[in-house]
Coordinates of C-alpha atoms in Angstrom, one line a residue:
M26 CA -21.9 26.2 -25.1
S27 CA -19.1 23.7 -24.9
E28 CA -16.2 26.0 -25.7
P29 CA -14.5 28.3 -23.2
R30 CA -15.5 31.8 -23.9
P31 CA -12.4 32.5 -25.9
D32 CA -12.7 31.0 -29.4
R33 CA -10.5 28.0 -30.2
P34 CA -9.6 26.7 -33.7
D35 CA -10.7 23.3 -34.6
A36 CA -8.8 20.8 -36.8
S37 CA -8.9 17.1 -37.5
D38 CA -6.1 14.9 -36.1
P39 CA -3.7 13.1 -38.4
D40 CA -4.9 9.6 -39.4
D41 CA -2.5 7.6 -37.3
T42 CA -3.0 3.9 -36.8
F43 CA -2.8 2.0 -33.6
A44 CA 0.0 -0.2 -35.0
E45 CA 2.0 2.8 -36.1
I46 CA 1.8 4.4 -32.7
V47 CA 2.8 1.1 -31.0
D48 CA 5.8 0.8 -33.4
E49 CA 6.9 4.3 -32.7
A50 CA 6.7 3.6 -29.0
T51 CA 8.9 0.6 -28.9
Q52 CA 11.7 2.4 -27.2
R53 CA 9.4 4.0 -24.6
D54 CA 8.5 2.9 -21.2
P55 CA 5.9 0.1 -21.4
D56 CA 3.3 2.1 -19.5
L57 CA 3.8 5.2 -21.7
A58 CA 3.7 3.0 -24.8
V59 CA 0.2 1.7 -23.8
I60 CA -0.9 5.2 -23.1
E61 CA 0.2 6.5 -26.5
A62 CA -1.2 3.5 -28.3
G63 CA -4.6 4.0 -26.8
S64 CA -4.8 7.6 -27.9
R65 CA -5.9 7.4 -31.5
T66 CA -9.6 7.3 -31.0
L67 CA -9.4 9.8 -28.1
R68 CA -7.7 12.3 -30.3
A69 CA -10.4 12.3 -33.0
A70 CA -11.9 15.7 -33.4
S71 CA -9.2 17.3 -31.2
G72 CA -8.1 20.8 -31.9
P73 CA -4.5 21.5 -32.6
P74 CA -2.2 21.9 -29.6
P75 CA -0.7 25.3 -29.0
A76 CA 2.9 26.0 -29.7
E77 CA 4.2 25.6 -26.2
E78 CA 4.5 21.9 -25.2
L79 CA 6.0 19.9 -22.4
P80 CA 9.1 17.9 -23.2
A81 CA 8.6 14.6 -25.1
R82 CA 10.9 11.6 -24.9
P83 CA 14.3 12.3 -26.6
A84 CA 14.2 11.5 -30.4
D85 CA 17.7 10.1 -30.2
P86 CA 17.5 6.5 -29.0
E87 CA 20.9 6.7 -27.3
V88 CA 19.9 9.8 -25.4
D89 CA 16.6 8.3 -24.5
K90 CA 18.3 5.2 -23.2
A91 CA 20.7 7.3 -21.1
L92 CA 17.8 9.3 -19.7
R93 CA 15.9 6.2 -18.8
A94 CA 19.0 4.9 -16.9
V95 CA 19.1 8.1 -14.9
E96 CA 15.3 7.9 -14.2
Q97 CA 15.7 4.3 -13.1
E98 CA 18.6 5.1 -10.7
L99 CA 16.6 8.0 -9.2
A100 CA 13.5 5.8 -8.9
G101 CA 15.5 3.3 -6.8
R102 CA 15.8 5.9 -4.1
W103 CA 13.2 6.9 -1.5
G104 CA 10.2 8.5 -3.3
E105 CA 9.5 12.1 -2.7
T106 CA 6.6 11.4 -0.4
K107 CA 8.8 9.4 2.0
L108 CA 10.6 11.8 4.3
E109 CA 13.1 11.8 7.2
P110 CA 12.7 15.3 8.8
S111 CA 16.2 16.6 8.3
V112 CA 18.3 18.7 5.9
T113 CA 21.4 16.9 7.0
R114 CA 21.9 14.9 3.8
I115 CA 21.2 17.7 1.4
A116 CA 23.4 20.0 3.4
A117 CA 26.2 17.5 3.2
L118 CA 25.7 17.2 -0.6
M119 CA 25.8 21.0 -1.0
D120 CA 29.0 21.1 1.1
V121 CA 30.9 18.6 -1.1
L122 CA 29.6 20.3 -4.2
G123 CA 31.0 23.6 -3.0
E124 CA 27.7 25.3 -2.0
P125 CA 26.3 25.9 -5.5
Q126 CA 23.0 27.2 -4.0
R127 CA 24.8 30.3 -2.7
A128 CA 26.1 31.3 -6.1
Y129 CA 22.9 33.2 -6.9
P130 CA 20.0 35.0 -5.1
S131 CA 16.8 33.1 -4.9
I132 CA 13.0 33.4 -4.3
H133 CA 11.6 30.6 -2.3
I134 CA 7.9 29.5 -2.6
T135 CA 5.8 27.5 -0.1
G136 CA 2.1 27.0 0.5
T137 CA -0.4 24.3 -0.3
N138 CA -1.8 25.3 -3.7
G139 CA -0.7 27.5 -6.6
K140 CA 3.1 27.2 -6.0
T141 CA 4.0 26.0 -9.5
S142 CA 1.8 28.6 -11.3
T143 CA 3.2 31.3 -9.1
A144 CA 6.8 30.2 -9.8
R145 CA 6.1 30.3 -13.6
M146 CA 4.8 33.8 -13.3
I147 CA 7.7 35.0 -11.2
E148 CA 10.0 33.4 -13.8
A149 CA 8.3 35.2 -16.6
L150 CA 8.5 38.6 -14.8
L151 CA 12.2 38.1 -14.1
G152 CA 12.9 37.0 -17.6
A153 CA 11.1 40.0 -19.0
V154 CA 13.7 42.3 -17.4
D155 CA 16.5 40.2 -19.0
L156 CA 17.6 38.2 -16.0
R157 CA 18.7 34.7 -16.5
T158 CA 16.4 32.5 -14.4
G159 CA 16.5 29.0 -13.0
R160 CA 13.2 27.4 -11.9
Y161 CA 12.8 24.3 -9.8
T162 CA 9.3 22.9 -9.4
S163 CA 7.6 19.6 -8.6
P164 CA 6.0 17.3 -9.4
H165 CA 6.4 17.0 -13.2
V166 CA 3.4 16.6 -15.5
Q167 CA 5.0 14.5 -18.3
S168 CA 8.8 14.5 -18.2
I169 CA 11.2 14.6 -15.2
T170 CA 13.2 17.2 -17.1
E171 CA 10.4 19.8 -16.5
R172 CA 11.5 20.1 -12.9
I173 CA 14.6 22.0 -13.7
S174 CA 14.2 25.0 -16.1
L175 CA 16.7 27.5 -17.4
D176 CA 15.5 30.7 -19.1
G177 CA 11.9 29.6 -18.9
A178 CA 12.3 26.2 -20.6
P179 CA 13.0 22.8 -19.2
V180 CA 16.6 21.7 -19.5
D181 CA 17.2 19.4 -22.5
P182 CA 17.7 15.7 -21.8
E183 CA 21.4 15.9 -22.5
R184 CA 21.9 18.6 -19.9
F185 CA 19.7 16.7 -17.4
I186 CA 21.8 13.6 -17.9
S187 CA 25.2 15.4 -17.7
T188 CA 24.1 17.2 -14.5
Y189 CA 23.3 13.9 -12.9
E190 CA 26.5 12.3 -14.0
D191 CA 28.5 15.3 -12.7
I192 CA 27.0 15.1 -9.2
K193 CA 26.7 11.3 -9.0
P194 CA 30.1 10.7 -7.4
Y195 CA 29.3 13.3 -4.7
V196 CA 25.9 11.8 -4.1
E197 CA 27.5 8.3 -3.6
M198 CA 30.0 9.9 -1.2
V199 CA 27.2 11.4 0.9
D200 CA 25.2 8.2 0.7
A201 CA 28.2 6.3 2.2
Q202 CA 28.4 8.7 5.1
Q203 CA 24.8 8.9 6.1
P204 CA 22.4 6.5 7.9
Y205 CA 20.0 6.9 4.9
R206 CA 20.8 7.4 1.3
L207 CA 19.8 10.7 -0.4
S208 CA 16.2 10.5 -1.6
F209 CA 14.8 11.0 -5.1
F210 CA 13.9 14.6 -4.3
E211 CA 17.1 15.4 -2.5
V212 CA 19.2 14.3 -5.5
L213 CA 17.0 16.3 -7.9
T214 CA 17.3 19.3 -5.7
G215 CA 21.1 18.9 -5.7
M216 CA 21.0 18.7 -9.5
A217 CA 18.9 21.8 -9.8
Y218 CA 21.2 23.9 -7.6
A219 CA 24.2 22.6 -9.4
A220 CA 22.7 23.3 -12.9
F221 CA 21.8 26.8 -11.8
A222 CA 25.3 27.5 -10.6
D223 CA 26.8 26.0 -13.8
A224 CA 24.5 28.0 -16.1
P225 CA 25.0 30.5 -14.3
V226 CA 21.6 32.0 -13.5
D227 CA 21.0 35.5 -12.2
V228 CA 18.2 34.3 -9.8
A229 CA 16.6 31.0 -8.9
V230 CA 12.9 30.5 -8.4
V231 CA 12.5 27.5 -6.1
E232 CA 9.3 25.7 -5.1
V233 CA 9.4 23.6 -2.0
G234 CA 8.6 19.9 -2.4
M235 CA 6.6 19.6 0.9
G236 CA 6.5 21.8 3.9
G237 CA 9.4 24.1 4.5
T238 CA 11.7 23.7 7.5
W239 CA 12.8 20.2 6.6
D240 CA 12.3 20.4 2.9
A241 CA 15.3 19.6 0.8
T242 CA 15.1 22.9 -0.9
N243 CA 15.6 24.8 2.4
V244 CA 19.4 25.0 2.2
I245 CA 19.0 28.3 0.3
D246 CA 18.9 31.7 2.0
A247 CA 16.2 33.3 -0.1
S248 CA 15.8 37.1 0.1
V249 CA 12.1 36.7 -0.7
A250 CA 9.9 34.1 0.8
V251 CA 6.5 33.5 -0.9
V252 CA 3.6 31.8 0.9
T253 CA 0.7 30.9 -1.3
P254 CA -2.6 29.9 0.4
I255 CA -2.3 27.2 3.1
S256 CA -4.9 24.5 3.4
L257 CA -5.1 20.9 4.5
D258 CA -2.8 18.5 2.6
H259 CA -0.2 16.0 3.6
T260 CA -1.8 16.2 7.1
D261 CA 0.0 13.0 8.2
R262 CA 3.3 14.7 7.8
L263 CA 2.7 18.4 8.2
G264 CA -0.1 18.8 10.7
S265 CA -3.9 18.6 11.0
T266 CA -4.7 22.3 11.0
P267 CA -3.6 25.2 8.8
G268 CA -1.8 26.6 11.8
E269 CA 0.2 23.4 12.3
I270 CA 1.0 23.2 8.6
A271 CA 2.1 26.9 8.6
T272 CA 4.6 26.1 11.4
E273 CA 6.4 23.8 9.1
K274 CA 6.1 26.0 6.0
S275 CA 7.3 29.1 7.9
G276 CA 10.7 27.5 8.0
I277 CA 11.6 29.1 4.6
I278 CA 11.5 32.6 6.2
K279 CA 15.1 33.6 6.7
Q280 CA 16.7 36.4 8.7
G281 CA 16.0 39.8 7.2
A282 CA 14.0 38.4 4.3
T283 CA 10.8 39.9 2.8
V284 CA 7.7 37.7 3.1
I285 CA 5.0 37.9 0.5
L286 CA 1.9 36.4 2.3
A287 CA -1.1 35.5 0.3
Q288 CA -4.5 35.5 2.0
Q289 CA -4.4 32.8 4.7
P290 CA -6.6 31.2 7.4
V291 CA -6.3 33.2 10.6
D292 CA -4.2 30.6 12.5
A293 CA -1.8 30.2 9.5
A294 CA -1.4 33.9 9.2
Q295 CA -0.6 34.2 12.9
V296 CA 2.1 31.6 12.7
M297 CA 3.7 33.3 9.7
L298 CA 3.7 36.7 11.3
K299 CA 5.2 35.4 14.5
K300 CA 8.0 33.7 12.5
A301 CA 8.6 36.9 10.6
V302 CA 9.0 38.9 13.8
E303 CA 11.5 36.3 15.1
A304 CA 13.5 36.5 11.8
D305 CA 13.3 40.3 11.7
A306 CA 11.7 39.8 8.3
T307 CA 9.5 42.4 6.4
V308 CA 6.0 41.1 5.7
A309 CA 3.6 42.3 2.9
R310 CA 0.1 40.8 3.2
E311 CA -2.5 40.3 0.6
G312 CA -5.5 42.4 1.4
M313 CA -3.4 44.9 3.3
E314 CA -0.2 46.0 1.5
F315 CA -1.3 44.6 -1.9
G316 CA -4.4 43.2 -3.6
V317 CA -6.4 42.4 -6.7
V318 CA -8.2 45.7 -7.5
S319 CA -10.3 44.3 -10.3
R320 CA -10.6 41.3 -12.7
E321 CA -12.9 40.5 -15.6
I322 CA -13.2 37.6 -18.0
A323 CA -11.4 38.3 -21.3
V324 CA -10.9 36.4 -24.5
G325 CA -8.5 33.6 -23.6
G326 CA -8.2 34.4 -19.9
Q327 CA -8.8 37.5 -17.7
L328 CA -8.0 41.2 -17.5
L329 CA -6.6 42.4 -14.2
T330 CA -5.8 45.5 -12.3
L331 CA -3.3 44.7 -9.5
R332 CA -2.2 46.8 -6.6
G333 CA 1.4 45.8 -5.9
L334 CA 4.0 47.1 -3.4
G335 CA 4.9 50.0 -5.7
G336 CA 1.5 51.0 -7.1
E337 CA -1.2 49.9 -9.5
Y338 CA -0.7 47.9 -12.7
D339 CA -3.8 48.1 -15.0
N340 CA -4.8 46.3 -18.2
V341 CA -2.8 43.2 -17.2
F342 CA -3.9 40.3 -19.4
L343 CA -3.4 36.8 -17.9
P344 CA -4.1 33.9 -20.2
L345 CA -5.2 31.6 -17.4
Y346 CA -8.6 30.9 -16.0
G347 CA -9.9 31.3 -12.4
A348 CA -9.8 33.9 -9.6
H349 CA -7.1 31.8 -7.9
Q350 CA -4.8 32.5 -10.9
A351 CA -5.4 36.2 -10.5
H352 CA -4.3 36.0 -6.9
N353 CA -1.3 33.9 -7.9
A354 CA -0.3 36.6 -10.4
L355 CA -0.6 39.3 -7.7
V356 CA 1.6 37.3 -5.3
A357 CA 4.2 36.7 -8.1
L358 CA 4.2 40.4 -9.0
C359 CA 4.8 41.4 -5.4
A360 CA 7.6 38.8 -5.0
V361 CA 9.4 40.3 -8.0
E362 CA 8.8 43.8 -6.7
A363 CA 10.3 42.8 -3.3
F364 CA 13.2 41.1 -5.0
F365 CA 14.1 44.5 -6.6
G366 CA 13.4 46.4 -3.4
V367 CA 10.3 48.1 -4.8
G368 CA 8.2 49.6 -2.0
A369 CA 11.1 49.5 0.3
E370 CA 14.6 50.6 -0.8
Q371 CA 13.3 51.9 -4.2
P372 CA 10.4 54.2 -4.8
G373 CA 8.1 53.8 -7.9
S374 CA 7.1 50.5 -9.5
L375 CA 8.1 48.1 -12.2
D376 CA 7.7 49.1 -15.8
A377 CA 4.0 48.5 -16.5
D378 CA 4.5 47.5 -20.1
I379 CA 7.1 44.9 -19.1
V380 CA 4.8 43.5 -16.5
R381 CA 1.9 43.3 -19.0
A382 CA 4.2 41.5 -21.6
A383 CA 5.4 39.1 -19.0
F384 CA 2.0 38.0 -17.7
A385 CA 0.6 37.7 -21.3
S386 CA 3.3 35.1 -22.0
V387 CA 2.5 32.9 -19.0
I388 CA 1.4 29.3 -19.4
S389 CA 0.7 26.7 -16.7
P390 CA 0.2 23.2 -18.2
G391 CA -2.4 21.0 -16.5
R392 CA -4.1 24.0 -14.8
L393 CA -7.5 24.5 -16.3
E394 CA -5.9 23.7 -19.6
V395 CA -8.0 23.0 -22.7
V396 CA -6.6 20.1 -24.7
R397 CA -9.5 19.2 -27.0
S398 CA -12.6 20.6 -28.5
S399 CA -15.9 19.0 -29.6
P400 CA -16.4 18.2 -26.8
T401 CA -14.2 20.4 -24.8
V402 CA -11.8 18.5 -22.5
V403 CA -10.1 20.4 -19.7
L404 CA -7.2 19.2 -17.5
D405 CA -6.6 20.4 -14.0
A406 CA -4.2 19.0 -11.5
A407 CA -6.3 19.7 -8.4
H408 CA -5.6 17.0 -5.8
N409 CA -6.9 18.4 -2.5
P410 CA -10.3 19.9 -1.5
A411 CA -9.1 23.6 -1.6
G412 CA -7.6 23.1 -5.0
A413 CA -10.7 21.4 -6.2
R414 CA -12.9 24.2 -5.0
A415 CA -10.8 26.8 -6.9
T416 CA -10.9 24.7 -10.0
A417 CA -14.7 24.3 -9.7
D418 CA -15.1 28.0 -9.3
G419 CA -12.8 28.7 -12.3
L420 CA -14.7 26.3 -14.5
S421 CA -18.1 27.8 -13.6
E422 CA -16.8 31.3 -14.3
A423 CA -14.9 30.8 -17.6
F424 CA -16.8 28.0 -19.3
G425 CA -20.4 27.7 -20.3
F426 CA -20.9 23.9 -20.0
S427 CA -24.5 22.7 -20.1
R428 CA -23.3 19.4 -18.6
L429 CA -19.9 18.5 -17.2
I430 CA -18.5 15.0 -16.9
G431 CA -15.6 14.4 -14.5
V432 CA -12.8 11.9 -14.9
V433 CA -11.1 11.5 -11.5
G434 CA -7.9 9.5 -10.7
A435 CA -6.5 10.3 -7.3
S436 CA -3.6 9.3 -5.1
G437 CA -4.3 7.0 -2.1
D438 CA -2.8 9.4 0.4
K439 CA -5.2 12.3 -0.4
D440 CA -8.5 13.5 1.0
V441 CA -10.5 12.0 -1.9
R442 CA -13.8 12.5 -0.2
G443 CA -13.2 16.2 0.2
L444 CA -12.0 16.4 -3.4
L445 CA -15.1 14.7 -4.7
E446 CA -17.4 16.7 -2.5
A447 CA -15.9 19.9 -3.9
F448 CA -16.7 18.7 -7.5
E449 CA -20.1 17.2 -6.8
P450 CA -22.1 20.4 -7.4
I451 CA -20.6 20.8 -10.9
F452 CA -20.3 17.2 -12.1
A453 CA -23.4 15.7 -13.7
E454 CA -21.6 12.3 -13.7
V455 CA -18.1 11.1 -12.7
V456 CA -16.0 8.4 -14.2
V457 CA -13.5 7.2 -11.6
T458 CA -10.2 5.7 -12.8
Q459 CA -6.6 5.3 -11.7
N460 CA -3.2 6.3 -13.1
S461 CA -0.2 4.0 -13.6
T462 CA 1.7 4.8 -10.5
E463 CA 1.9 2.8 -7.3
R464 CA 0.5 5.7 -5.3
A465 CA -2.7 5.7 -7.3
M466 CA -5.9 4.8 -5.4
D467 CA -7.5 1.7 -6.7
A468 CA -10.4 2.6 -9.0
D469 CA -12.9 0.4 -7.1
T470 CA -11.9 1.9 -3.8
L471 CA -12.3 5.4 -5.2
A472 CA -15.6 4.4 -6.7
A473 CA -16.9 3.3 -3.3
V474 CA -16.2 6.8 -2.0
A475 CA -17.7 8.4 -5.1
V476 CA -20.9 6.5 -4.7
E477 CA -21.3 7.9 -1.2
V478 CA -20.9 11.4 -2.6
F479 CA -22.6 11.2 -6.0
G480 CA -25.0 8.2 -5.7
H481 CA -24.8 5.0 -7.8
D482 CA -26.5 6.5 -10.8
R483 CA -23.8 9.2 -11.3
V484 CA -20.7 7.0 -11.0
Q485 CA -19.0 4.9 -13.6
V486 CA -15.9 2.9 -13.0
E487 CA -13.2 2.5 -15.7
P488 CA -9.8 1.3 -14.2
R489 CA -7.9 2.1 -17.4
L490 CA -7.5 5.8 -18.0
D491 CA -7.9 5.5 -21.7
D492 CA -11.2 3.8 -21.2
A493 CA -12.2 6.4 -18.7
L494 CA -11.5 9.2 -21.1
E495 CA -13.4 7.4 -23.9
A496 CA -16.4 6.8 -21.6
A497 CA -16.5 10.5 -20.4
I498 CA -16.3 11.8 -24.0
T499 CA -19.1 9.4 -25.0
L500 CA -21.2 10.6 -22.1
A501 CA -20.6 14.2 -23.1
E502 CA -21.6 13.6 -26.7
E503 CA -24.5 11.1 -26.2
E504 CA -27.5 13.4 -26.4
D505 CA -28.2 16.3 -28.6
E506 CA -29.5 18.4 -25.8
Y507 CA -26.1 18.1 -24.2
A508 CA -24.2 19.5 -27.2
G509 CA -22.6 21.9 -24.8
A510 CA -21.2 19.3 -22.5
G511 CA -17.6 19.1 -21.4
V512 CA -15.1 16.8 -19.6
L513 CA -12.8 17.7 -16.7
V514 CA -9.9 15.4 -16.0
T515 CA -8.5 15.9 -12.5
G516 CA -7.5 14.4 -9.1
S517 CA -3.7 14.1 -9.6
V518 CA -0.8 15.7 -11.5
I519 CA 0.1 12.2 -12.7
T520 CA -3.5 11.5 -14.0
V521 CA -3.4 14.8 -15.9
G522 CA 0.0 14.1 -17.4
E523 CA -1.1 10.7 -18.6
A524 CA -4.3 12.2 -20.0
R525 CA -2.3 14.8 -21.9
L526 CA -0.4 12.0 -23.6
L527 CA -3.6 10.1 -24.4
L528 CA -5.1 13.1 -25.9
G529 CA -2.2 13.7 -28.2
R530 CA -0.3 16.4 -26.3
R531 CA 3.5 16.3 -26.2

């Protein structure tokens, strides 16, 4: 069957014309205008999008113009993958802003995969007990405003713009005093911390950009440090083994904090435990102090029993697919328990009904997300081998595809061979492509690697993403015996975000 096991409604798409879409996009970035204009045929037979959507461009032309100006100024700085291992500049910015990051308690999240989903779950749990939350995550899927959220929703464009304008004079002051200007990520981090203080929030949920010790986010003193599974990624910057990478990531563990440690490779776990001892931190380990008791496929997701720090929580419905999301939910639950002192200062557990309601509300765009039916098209932002293996397992478990076509567009600095090898057992064919960013691996270069993994007969090259999606959907539909075929778009958060636009999501 081509649908996920939960039923999805089906409806026809409005009869937009190519010219109308182009006309509507005249105020948009040229690349996004092309993406939107190419989407009409791809959206044919698509099911309706759910209520929750990522931010679109501002409807007001003046606001859109102002947001574009901010985006352009930020883009003129070092990109978030170019690092100078120091928190000197961000610390200087915090100093001149009056240390906004110390105006609220925080939960800090590092790891290789699952950080954003875990952050969203933590945010949902905290919001369910009426705490005002700020969430800072990266990268964004479609809009830069997604990175800074208040009360579970991205800040509106006006607030994003005003926050930037508020801190801009201080940013320029720090720029003038430092050997290097503040980077794109450092300025966004400063904006997030300032926005959270201005709101004000009761608690901030902060995802590192990369690593830990030298990450720009690491000017907070979080009472809870969360470490999702560590695997190989950014090896040129963080290290070539899980243990080396863990050394950098362990830098978020602060004196006297509580560390929520997901299952880790042995060498990574050893590094984390050593750092916790040095910081006199309390450690709770998955598989020891907490764990997933049971999980089963349910309509629209999975049903879990989780053993947290304060006891068991049963009949927890999570509307996300894959065992990895169950483990992310567990880690999120324990992080919130630790934040409230459950299992340490306070006996008992969180209110089970509140926990159930919070998890039932969770979404995670671009993570095994179904965006079309007939054939089913799934988006997943896996961009390294470990993430790809988790995605492949989740697809195999939750979907009954008779034949799966992959659309892969990856970044040039990733382990694309490992990524493709993880997907090879589940892809009947793969269409290789590239997204619109400078970091994208050239489609022909990616194809050369794909041919070595899949063989010539299973690889098709379509440099334009809209053409790649069209080709994959055609392959999925071309023979009656493959009526249960599906398409997975993956390889990069950027690729997934652009595919969402092409497929009519906003």
